[in-house]
Coordinates of C-alpha atoms in Angstrom, one line a residue:
Chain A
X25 CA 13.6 -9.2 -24.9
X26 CA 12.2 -9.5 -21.3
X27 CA 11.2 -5.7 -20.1
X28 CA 11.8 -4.1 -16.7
X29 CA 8.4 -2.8 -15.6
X30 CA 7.9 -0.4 -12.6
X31 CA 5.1 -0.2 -10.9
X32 CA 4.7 3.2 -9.5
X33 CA 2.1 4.0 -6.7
X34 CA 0.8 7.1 -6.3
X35 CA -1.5 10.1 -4.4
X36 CA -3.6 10.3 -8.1
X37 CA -3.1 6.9 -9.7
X38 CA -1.1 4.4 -10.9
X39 CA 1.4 4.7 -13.3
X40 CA 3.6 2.0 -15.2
X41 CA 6.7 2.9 -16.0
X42 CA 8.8 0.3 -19.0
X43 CA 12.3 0.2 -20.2
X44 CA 14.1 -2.9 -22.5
X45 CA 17.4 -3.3 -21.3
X46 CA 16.7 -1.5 -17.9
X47 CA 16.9 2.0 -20.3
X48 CA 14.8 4.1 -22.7
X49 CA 12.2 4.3 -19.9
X50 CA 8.6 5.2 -21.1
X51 CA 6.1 6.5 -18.6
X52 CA 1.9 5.1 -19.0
X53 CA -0.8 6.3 -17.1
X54 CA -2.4 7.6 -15.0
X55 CA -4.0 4.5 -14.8
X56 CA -6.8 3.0 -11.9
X57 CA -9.3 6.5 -12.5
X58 CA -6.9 8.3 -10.6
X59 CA -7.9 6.5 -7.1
X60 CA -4.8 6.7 -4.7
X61 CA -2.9 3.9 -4.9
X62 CA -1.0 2.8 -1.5
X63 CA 0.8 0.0 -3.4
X64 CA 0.8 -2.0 -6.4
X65 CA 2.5 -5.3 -7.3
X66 CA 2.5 -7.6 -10.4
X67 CA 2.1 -11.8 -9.4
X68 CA 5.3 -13.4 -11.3
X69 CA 2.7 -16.9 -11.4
X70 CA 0.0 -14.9 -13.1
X71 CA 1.1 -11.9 -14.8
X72 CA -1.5 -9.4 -12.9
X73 CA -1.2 -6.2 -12.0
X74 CA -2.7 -5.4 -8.7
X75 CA -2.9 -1.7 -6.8
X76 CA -4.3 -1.8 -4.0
X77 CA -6.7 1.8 -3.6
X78 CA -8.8 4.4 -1.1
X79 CA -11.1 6.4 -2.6
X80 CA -12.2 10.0 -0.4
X81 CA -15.2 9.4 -2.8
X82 CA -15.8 5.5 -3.3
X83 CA -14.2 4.1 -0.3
X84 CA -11.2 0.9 -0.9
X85 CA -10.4 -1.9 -2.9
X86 CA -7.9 -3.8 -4.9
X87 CA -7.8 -2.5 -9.0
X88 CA -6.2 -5.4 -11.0
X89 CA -5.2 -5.8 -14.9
X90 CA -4.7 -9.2 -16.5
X91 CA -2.8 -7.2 -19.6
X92 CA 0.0 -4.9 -18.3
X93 CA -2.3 -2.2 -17.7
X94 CA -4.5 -2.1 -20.5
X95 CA -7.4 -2.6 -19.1
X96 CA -8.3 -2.6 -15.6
X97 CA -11.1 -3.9 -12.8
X98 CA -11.9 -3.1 -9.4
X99 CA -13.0 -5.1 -6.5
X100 CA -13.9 -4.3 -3.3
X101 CA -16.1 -8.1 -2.9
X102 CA -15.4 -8.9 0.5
X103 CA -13.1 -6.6 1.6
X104 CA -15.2 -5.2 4.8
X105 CA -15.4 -6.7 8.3
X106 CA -18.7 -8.6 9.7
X107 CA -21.4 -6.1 11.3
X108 CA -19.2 -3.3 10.4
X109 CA -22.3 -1.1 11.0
X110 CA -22.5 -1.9 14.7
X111 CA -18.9 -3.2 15.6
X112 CA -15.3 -2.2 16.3
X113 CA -13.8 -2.5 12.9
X114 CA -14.4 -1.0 9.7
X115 CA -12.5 -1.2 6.5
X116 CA -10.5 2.5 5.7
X117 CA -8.0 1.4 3.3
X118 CA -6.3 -1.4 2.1
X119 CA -2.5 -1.0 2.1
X120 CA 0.3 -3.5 1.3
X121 CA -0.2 -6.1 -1.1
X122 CA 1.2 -9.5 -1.6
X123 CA 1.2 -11.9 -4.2
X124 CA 2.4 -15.8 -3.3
X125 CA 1.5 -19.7 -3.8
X126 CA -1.3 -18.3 -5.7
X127 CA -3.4 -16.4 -3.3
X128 CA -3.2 -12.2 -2.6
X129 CA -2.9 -11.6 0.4
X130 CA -4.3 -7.9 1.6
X131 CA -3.1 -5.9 5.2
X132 CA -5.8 -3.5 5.7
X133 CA -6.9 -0.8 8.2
X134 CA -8.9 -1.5 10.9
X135 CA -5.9 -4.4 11.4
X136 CA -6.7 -7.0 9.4
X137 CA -5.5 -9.5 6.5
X138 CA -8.1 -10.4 3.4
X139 CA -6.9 -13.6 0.8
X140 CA -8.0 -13.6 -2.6
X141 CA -7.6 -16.8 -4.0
X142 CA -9.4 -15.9 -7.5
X143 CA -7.4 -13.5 -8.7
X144 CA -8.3 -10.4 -6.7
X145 CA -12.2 -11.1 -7.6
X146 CA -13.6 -11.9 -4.3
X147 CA -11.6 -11.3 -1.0
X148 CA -12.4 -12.9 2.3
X149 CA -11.1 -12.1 6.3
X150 CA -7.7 -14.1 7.3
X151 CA -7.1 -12.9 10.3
X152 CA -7.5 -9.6 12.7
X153 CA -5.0 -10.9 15.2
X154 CA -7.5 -11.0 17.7
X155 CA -6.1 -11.2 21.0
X156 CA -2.3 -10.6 20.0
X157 CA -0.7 -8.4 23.1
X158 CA -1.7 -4.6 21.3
X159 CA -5.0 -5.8 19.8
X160 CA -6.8 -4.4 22.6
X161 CA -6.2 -0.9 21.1
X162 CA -4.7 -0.5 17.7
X163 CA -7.8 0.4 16.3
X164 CA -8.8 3.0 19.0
X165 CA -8.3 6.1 16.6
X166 CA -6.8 7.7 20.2
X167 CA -3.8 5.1 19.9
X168 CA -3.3 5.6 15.8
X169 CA -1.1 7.7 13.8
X170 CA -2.2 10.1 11.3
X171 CA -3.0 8.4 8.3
X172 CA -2.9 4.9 9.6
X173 CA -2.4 2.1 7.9
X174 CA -3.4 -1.1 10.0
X175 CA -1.5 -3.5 8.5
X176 CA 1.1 -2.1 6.2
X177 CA 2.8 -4.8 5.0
X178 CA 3.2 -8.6 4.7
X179 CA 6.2 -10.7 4.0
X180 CA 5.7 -14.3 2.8
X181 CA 7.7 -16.7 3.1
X182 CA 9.0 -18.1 0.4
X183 CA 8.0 -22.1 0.2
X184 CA 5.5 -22.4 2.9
X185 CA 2.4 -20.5 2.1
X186 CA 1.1 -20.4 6.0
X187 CA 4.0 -19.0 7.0
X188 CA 4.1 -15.1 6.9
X189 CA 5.0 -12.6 8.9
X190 CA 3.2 -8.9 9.2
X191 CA 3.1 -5.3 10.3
X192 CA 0.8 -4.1 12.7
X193 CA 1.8 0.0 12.3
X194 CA 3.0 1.2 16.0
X195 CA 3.1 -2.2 17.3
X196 CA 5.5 -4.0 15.0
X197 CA 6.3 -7.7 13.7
X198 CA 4.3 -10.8 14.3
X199 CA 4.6 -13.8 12.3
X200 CA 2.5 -16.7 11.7
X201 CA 3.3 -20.7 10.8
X202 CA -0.2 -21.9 10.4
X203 CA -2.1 -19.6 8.2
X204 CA -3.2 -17.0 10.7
X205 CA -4.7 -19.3 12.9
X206 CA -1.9 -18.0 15.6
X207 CA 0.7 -15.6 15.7
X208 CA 3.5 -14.7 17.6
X209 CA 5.5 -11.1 18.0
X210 CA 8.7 -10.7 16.6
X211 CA 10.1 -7.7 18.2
X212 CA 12.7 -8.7 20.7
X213 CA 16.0 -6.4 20.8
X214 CA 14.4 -3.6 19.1
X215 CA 14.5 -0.4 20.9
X216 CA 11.8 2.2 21.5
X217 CA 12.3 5.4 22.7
X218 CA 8.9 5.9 24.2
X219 CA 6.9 4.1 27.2
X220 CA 5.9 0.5 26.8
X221 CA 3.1 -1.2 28.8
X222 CA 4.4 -4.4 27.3
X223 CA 7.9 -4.8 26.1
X224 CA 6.5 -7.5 23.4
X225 CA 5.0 -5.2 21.2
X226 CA 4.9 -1.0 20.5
X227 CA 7.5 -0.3 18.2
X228 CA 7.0 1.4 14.9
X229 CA 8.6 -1.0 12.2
X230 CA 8.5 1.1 8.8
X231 CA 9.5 -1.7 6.6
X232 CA 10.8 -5.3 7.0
X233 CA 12.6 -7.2 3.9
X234 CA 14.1 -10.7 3.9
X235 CA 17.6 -11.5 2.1
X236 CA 16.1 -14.0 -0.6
X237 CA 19.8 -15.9 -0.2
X238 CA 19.8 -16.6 3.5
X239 CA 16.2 -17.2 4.8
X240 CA 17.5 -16.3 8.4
X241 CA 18.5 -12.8 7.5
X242 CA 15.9 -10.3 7.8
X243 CA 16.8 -5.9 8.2
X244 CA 13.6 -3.3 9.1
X245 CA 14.2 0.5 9.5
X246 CA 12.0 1.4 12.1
X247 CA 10.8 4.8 13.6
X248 CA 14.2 4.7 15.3
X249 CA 16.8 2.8 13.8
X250 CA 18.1 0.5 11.6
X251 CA 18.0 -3.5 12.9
X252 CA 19.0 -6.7 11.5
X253 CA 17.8 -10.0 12.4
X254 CA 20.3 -13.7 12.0
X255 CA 17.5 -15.9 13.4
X256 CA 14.2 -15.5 11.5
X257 CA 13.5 -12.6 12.9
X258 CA 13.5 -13.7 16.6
X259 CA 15.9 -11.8 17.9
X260 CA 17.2 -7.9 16.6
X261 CA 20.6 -6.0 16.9
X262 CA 20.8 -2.3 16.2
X263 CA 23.1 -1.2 13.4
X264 CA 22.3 2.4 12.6
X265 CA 25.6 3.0 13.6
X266 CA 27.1 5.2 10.6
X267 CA 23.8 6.5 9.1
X268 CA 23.4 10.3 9.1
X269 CA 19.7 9.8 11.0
X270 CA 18.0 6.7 12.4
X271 CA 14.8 7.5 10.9
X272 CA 13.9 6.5 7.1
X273 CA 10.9 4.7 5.5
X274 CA 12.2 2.4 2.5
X275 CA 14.7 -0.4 2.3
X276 CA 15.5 -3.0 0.2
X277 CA 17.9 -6.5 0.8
X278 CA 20.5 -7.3 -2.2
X279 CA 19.0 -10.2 -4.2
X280 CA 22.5 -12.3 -4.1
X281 CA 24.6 -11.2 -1.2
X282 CA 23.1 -11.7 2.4
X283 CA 25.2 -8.4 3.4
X284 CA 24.2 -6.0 1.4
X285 CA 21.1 -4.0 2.0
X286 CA 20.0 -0.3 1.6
X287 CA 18.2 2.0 3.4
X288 CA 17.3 5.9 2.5
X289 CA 17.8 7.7 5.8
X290 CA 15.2 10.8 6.6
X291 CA 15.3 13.7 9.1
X292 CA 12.8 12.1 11.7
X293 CA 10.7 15.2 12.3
X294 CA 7.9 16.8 10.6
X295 CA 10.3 17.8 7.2
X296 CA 10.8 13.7 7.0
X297 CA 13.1 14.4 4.0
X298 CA 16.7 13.6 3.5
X299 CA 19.1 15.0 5.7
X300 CA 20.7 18.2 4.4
X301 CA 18.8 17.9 1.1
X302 CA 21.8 16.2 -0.5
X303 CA 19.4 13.1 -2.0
X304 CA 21.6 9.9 -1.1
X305 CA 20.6 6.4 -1.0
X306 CA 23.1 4.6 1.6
X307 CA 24.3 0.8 1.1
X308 CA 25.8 -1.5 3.8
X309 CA 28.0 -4.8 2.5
X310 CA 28.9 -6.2 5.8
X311 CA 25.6 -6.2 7.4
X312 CA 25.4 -3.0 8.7
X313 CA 29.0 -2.8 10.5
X314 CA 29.9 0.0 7.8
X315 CA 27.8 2.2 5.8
X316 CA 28.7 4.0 2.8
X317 CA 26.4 6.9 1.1
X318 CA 25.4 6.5 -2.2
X319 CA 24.5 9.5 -4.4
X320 CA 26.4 9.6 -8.0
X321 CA 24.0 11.6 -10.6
X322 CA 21.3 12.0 -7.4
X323 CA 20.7 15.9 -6.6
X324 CA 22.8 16.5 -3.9
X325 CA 21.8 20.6 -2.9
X326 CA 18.3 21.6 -2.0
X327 CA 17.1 18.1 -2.9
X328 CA 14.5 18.0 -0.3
X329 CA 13.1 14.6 -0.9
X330 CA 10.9 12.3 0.9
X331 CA 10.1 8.3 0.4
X332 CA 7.9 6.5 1.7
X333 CA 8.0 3.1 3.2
X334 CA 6.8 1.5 -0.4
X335 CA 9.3 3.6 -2.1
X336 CA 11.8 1.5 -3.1
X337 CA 12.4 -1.7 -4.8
X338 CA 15.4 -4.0 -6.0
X339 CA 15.5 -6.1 -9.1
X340 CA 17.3 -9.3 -9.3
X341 CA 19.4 -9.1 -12.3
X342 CA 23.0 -10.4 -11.7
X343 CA 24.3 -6.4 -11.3
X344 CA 20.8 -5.3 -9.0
X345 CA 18.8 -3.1 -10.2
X346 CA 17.6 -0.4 -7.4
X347 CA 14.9 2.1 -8.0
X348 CA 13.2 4.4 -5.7
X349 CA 10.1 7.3 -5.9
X350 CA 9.6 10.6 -4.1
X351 CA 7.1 12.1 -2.5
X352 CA 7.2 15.0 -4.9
X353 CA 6.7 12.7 -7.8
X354 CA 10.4 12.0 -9.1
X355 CA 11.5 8.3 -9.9
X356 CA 15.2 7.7 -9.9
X357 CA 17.0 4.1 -11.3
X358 CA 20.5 2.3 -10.8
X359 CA 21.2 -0.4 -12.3
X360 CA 24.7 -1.0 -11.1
X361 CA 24.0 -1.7 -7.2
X362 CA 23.3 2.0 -6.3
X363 CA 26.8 3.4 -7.5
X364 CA 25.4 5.7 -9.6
X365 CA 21.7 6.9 -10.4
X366 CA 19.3 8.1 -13.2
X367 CA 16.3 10.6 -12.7
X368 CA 13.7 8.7 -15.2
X369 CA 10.1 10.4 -14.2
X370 CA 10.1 13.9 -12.6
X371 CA 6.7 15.0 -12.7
X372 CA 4.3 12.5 -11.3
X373 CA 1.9 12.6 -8.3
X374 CA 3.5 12.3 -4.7
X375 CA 5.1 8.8 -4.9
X376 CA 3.7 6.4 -2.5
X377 CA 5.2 2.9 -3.7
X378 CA 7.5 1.4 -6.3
X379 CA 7.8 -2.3 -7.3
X380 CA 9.9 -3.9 -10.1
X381 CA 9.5 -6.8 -12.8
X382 CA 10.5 -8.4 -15.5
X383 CA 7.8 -8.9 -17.9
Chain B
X30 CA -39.9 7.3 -13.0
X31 CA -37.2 8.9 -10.9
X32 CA -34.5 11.2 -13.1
X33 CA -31.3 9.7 -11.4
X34 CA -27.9 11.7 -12.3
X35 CA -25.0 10.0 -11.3
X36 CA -21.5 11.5 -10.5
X37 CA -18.8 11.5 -13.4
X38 CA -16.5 9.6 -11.2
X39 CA -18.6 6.7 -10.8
X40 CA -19.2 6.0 -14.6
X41 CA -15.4 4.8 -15.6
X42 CA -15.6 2.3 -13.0
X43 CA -18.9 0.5 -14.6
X44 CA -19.1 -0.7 -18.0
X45 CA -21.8 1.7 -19.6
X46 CA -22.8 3.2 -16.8
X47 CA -24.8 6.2 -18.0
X48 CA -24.6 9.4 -16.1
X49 CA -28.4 9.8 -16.2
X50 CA -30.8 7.3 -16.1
X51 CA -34.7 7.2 -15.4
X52 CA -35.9 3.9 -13.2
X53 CA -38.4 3.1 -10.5
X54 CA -37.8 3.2 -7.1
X55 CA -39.5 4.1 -3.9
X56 CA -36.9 5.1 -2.2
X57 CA -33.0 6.6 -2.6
X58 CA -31.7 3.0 -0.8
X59 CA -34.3 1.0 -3.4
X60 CA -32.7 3.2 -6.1
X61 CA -29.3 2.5 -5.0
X62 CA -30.4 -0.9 -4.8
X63 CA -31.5 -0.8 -8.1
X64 CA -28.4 -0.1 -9.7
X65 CA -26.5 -2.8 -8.2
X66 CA -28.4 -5.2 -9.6
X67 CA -27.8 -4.1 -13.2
X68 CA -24.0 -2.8 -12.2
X69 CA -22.7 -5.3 -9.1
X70 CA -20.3 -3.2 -6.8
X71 CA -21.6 -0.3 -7.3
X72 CA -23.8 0.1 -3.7
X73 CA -20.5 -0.4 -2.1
X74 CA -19.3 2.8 -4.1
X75 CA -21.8 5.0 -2.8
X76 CA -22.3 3.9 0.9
X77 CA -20.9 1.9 4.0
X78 CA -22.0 -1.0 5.3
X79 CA -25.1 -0.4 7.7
X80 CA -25.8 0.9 5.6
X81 CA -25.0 4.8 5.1
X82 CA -23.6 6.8 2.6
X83 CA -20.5 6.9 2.1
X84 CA -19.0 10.7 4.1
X85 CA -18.0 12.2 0.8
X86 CA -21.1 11.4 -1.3
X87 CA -24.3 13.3 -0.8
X88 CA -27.6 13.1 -2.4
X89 CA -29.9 15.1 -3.5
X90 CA -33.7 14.8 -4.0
X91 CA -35.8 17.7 -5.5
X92 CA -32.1 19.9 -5.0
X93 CA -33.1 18.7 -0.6
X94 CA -30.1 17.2 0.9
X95 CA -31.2 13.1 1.4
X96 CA -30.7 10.3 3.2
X97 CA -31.2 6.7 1.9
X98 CA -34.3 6.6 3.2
X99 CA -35.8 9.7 1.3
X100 CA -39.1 9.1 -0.4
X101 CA -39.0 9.3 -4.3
X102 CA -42.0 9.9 -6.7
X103 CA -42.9 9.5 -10.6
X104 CA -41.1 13.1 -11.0
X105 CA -38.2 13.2 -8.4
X106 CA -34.5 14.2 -9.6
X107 CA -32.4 12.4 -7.7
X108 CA -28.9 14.0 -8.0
X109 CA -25.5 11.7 -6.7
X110 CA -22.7 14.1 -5.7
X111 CA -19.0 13.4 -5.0
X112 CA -18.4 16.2 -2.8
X113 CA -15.4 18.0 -3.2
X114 CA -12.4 17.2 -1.4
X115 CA -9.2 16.7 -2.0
X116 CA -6.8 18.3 -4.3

């Protein structure tokens, strides 16, 4: 019987978490010697494990495990910019991860994307998006958030393997249809609520997902707001509408209805929990028209929970799966569309991603 | 020969890596380089590219705070720290 398997990023390691039949959930780990792991995904094609880790100590690279965690190596071959010693960019972390027509792909702080096409052995430079509008100072630590991330995340698409699109943190989406080679912003219609030298780029796009139904229909939750995108992501419409705050991290698009989509709205100051620390997870069906809050068998008083923008994942079993981690180290599972919710870790590290398979 | 003594974190992450070891080396970057030879990757564990070490790892030659390019002899003790941090 095929095994749900959560991958489980976090501040001290990674840890695997398994369960037959979506239940009886068994916690391994710490795994990866404990190095923080940003994020952590398995490739379907190959069956690896990758987790993609900074070291205060060792500095980054990518850990991987070609037997469900057994055993594990780290590489950090060619993961580092040219004349790093004398030039602009240098290598801090490596952040999202992403596994697809048989390469990795890496996003990585100072902005940049690495490819691995043997398996996470050796890593070579894709692209900085040199000369995109914003390139001229995203890596000026003056311009940069605390704890930036470069290039959080990266979305590929799902038959052409030069077509991607990807986060630059504070600046937003650009998207590329030849490997790289060019790219172009993505970030019309979204809002900011903060100066803009130029109106193509500058907004702060937590986390983008696709609907793996309708190629067209992409949703991010941003610094401010929730959008959804009809065209490939060239255009964006606001649809916060209904949510208690327009700030959150984490979302995740419904595997079989283009409609459906969740987000886990966060007070949008320091705190960066949930609102009223009544845990809730909150589900749109109609695209983000309506709203409805989610939170049967979550901890609804003096739940003050945070999760990040890797927090959350959705499986693509005919009833979804949804599963999502905290920063205080709980992990909590549905596995009938959100309406109702299990607490199945509650004392790991501060939770920095979550990814689902079937294994 | 150099008395090398190697930080407990860096051992899991090389197969039979010893936390002590004895081997020739002029200097702490020949040492350094030394060791990556018999355990590939493990330079880029301990410094940046330039290269420097890395700003949590300090060494130690003769119990003096060194720098890569610190002079070793037959009887040095060359001591590897991850400083503390975190938590």
């Amino acid at each position: 019987m095929p095994k749900t398997l959560l991958l489980i990023g976090t501040r001290k390691g990674l840890f695997l978490i398994e369960g037959e039949g979506r239940r009886d959930w068994t916690v391994r780990g710490p795994f990866c010697e404990g190095w923080p792991i940003y994020h952590a995904i398995h490739d379907p094609d190959s069956g690896t494990l990758y987790a993609a880790a900074a070291s205060e100590w060792h500095g980054a690279g990518v850990w991987r495990s070609g037997d469900l965690g057994e055993s594990w190596e780290l590489s950090s071959e060619g993961l580092s910019y040219e004349d790093e010693d004398e030039g602009e960019l240098k290598l801090s972390k490596v952040s999202g991860l992403t596994a697809a027509h048989g390469r990795l792909l890496a996003g990585a702080e100072s902005v940049g994307i690495f490819e691995s096409r043997d398996g996470g052995v050796a890593w070579s430079l894709l692209s900085t998006l040199e000369g995109e509008p914003g390139s001229e100072s995203w890596n000026d630590p003056a311009s940069q958030p605390p704890g930036h991330l470069g290039v959080p995340a990266i979305l590929p698409d799902a038959d052409d393997p030069t077509h991607f699109w990807a986060i630059v943190q504070g600046y937003g989406i650009f998207e590329t249809i030849d490997d790289g080679g060019t790219w172009t912003p993505r970030n019309k219609g979204l809002r900011a609520d903060w100066p803009l030298e130029n109106p193509e780029v500058g907004y702060c796009v937590h986390k983008l997902v696709r609907s793996p139904v309708d190629p067209e229909r992409f949703y991010q939750q941003n610094h401010v707001g929730m959008h959804r995108s009809d065209d490939g992501g060239r255009s964006w419409t606001e649809i916060t509408e209904g949510l208690p705050t327009e700030f959150g991290f984490a979302a995740a698009a419904h595997p079989h209805d283009r409609d459906t989509f969740y987000v886990i709205p966060l007070d949008p100051g320091h705190g960066r929990c949930m609102p009223d620390g009544h845990a809730s997870v909150w589900r749109t069906r109609d695209a983000g028209s309506a709203w409805e809050r989610l939170d049967q068998g979550l901890p609804t008083r003096d739940a003050h929970l945070g999760v990040l923008r890797e927090g959350m994942a959705i499986d693509a079993d005919e009833s979804a799966g949804l599963y999502f981690g905290t920063s205080t180290g709980q992990v909590f599972a549905s596995i009938d569309e959100g309406e109702s919710w299990d607490e199945i870790a509650s004392y790991l590290p501060g939770i920095s991603s979550v990814e689902v398979a079937t294994v | 020969m150099a008395e090398v003594h190697l930080p407990s974190t860096l051992a899991p992450l090389f197969p039979e890596l010893p936390r002590r070891l004895e081997l020739e080396a002029a200097t702490v970057a020949e040492a350094i380089a030394q060791l990556d030879e018999r355990w590939p990757g493990l330079k880029d564990r301990l410094c940046e590219p330039g290269p420097s070490l890395r700003r949590h790892i300090n060494v130690y030659v003769d119990r003096e705070r060194a720098g890569l390019d610190a002079t070793l002899d037959e009887s040095s003790r060359v001591d590897v720290i991850a400083a503390i941090s975190g938590g």
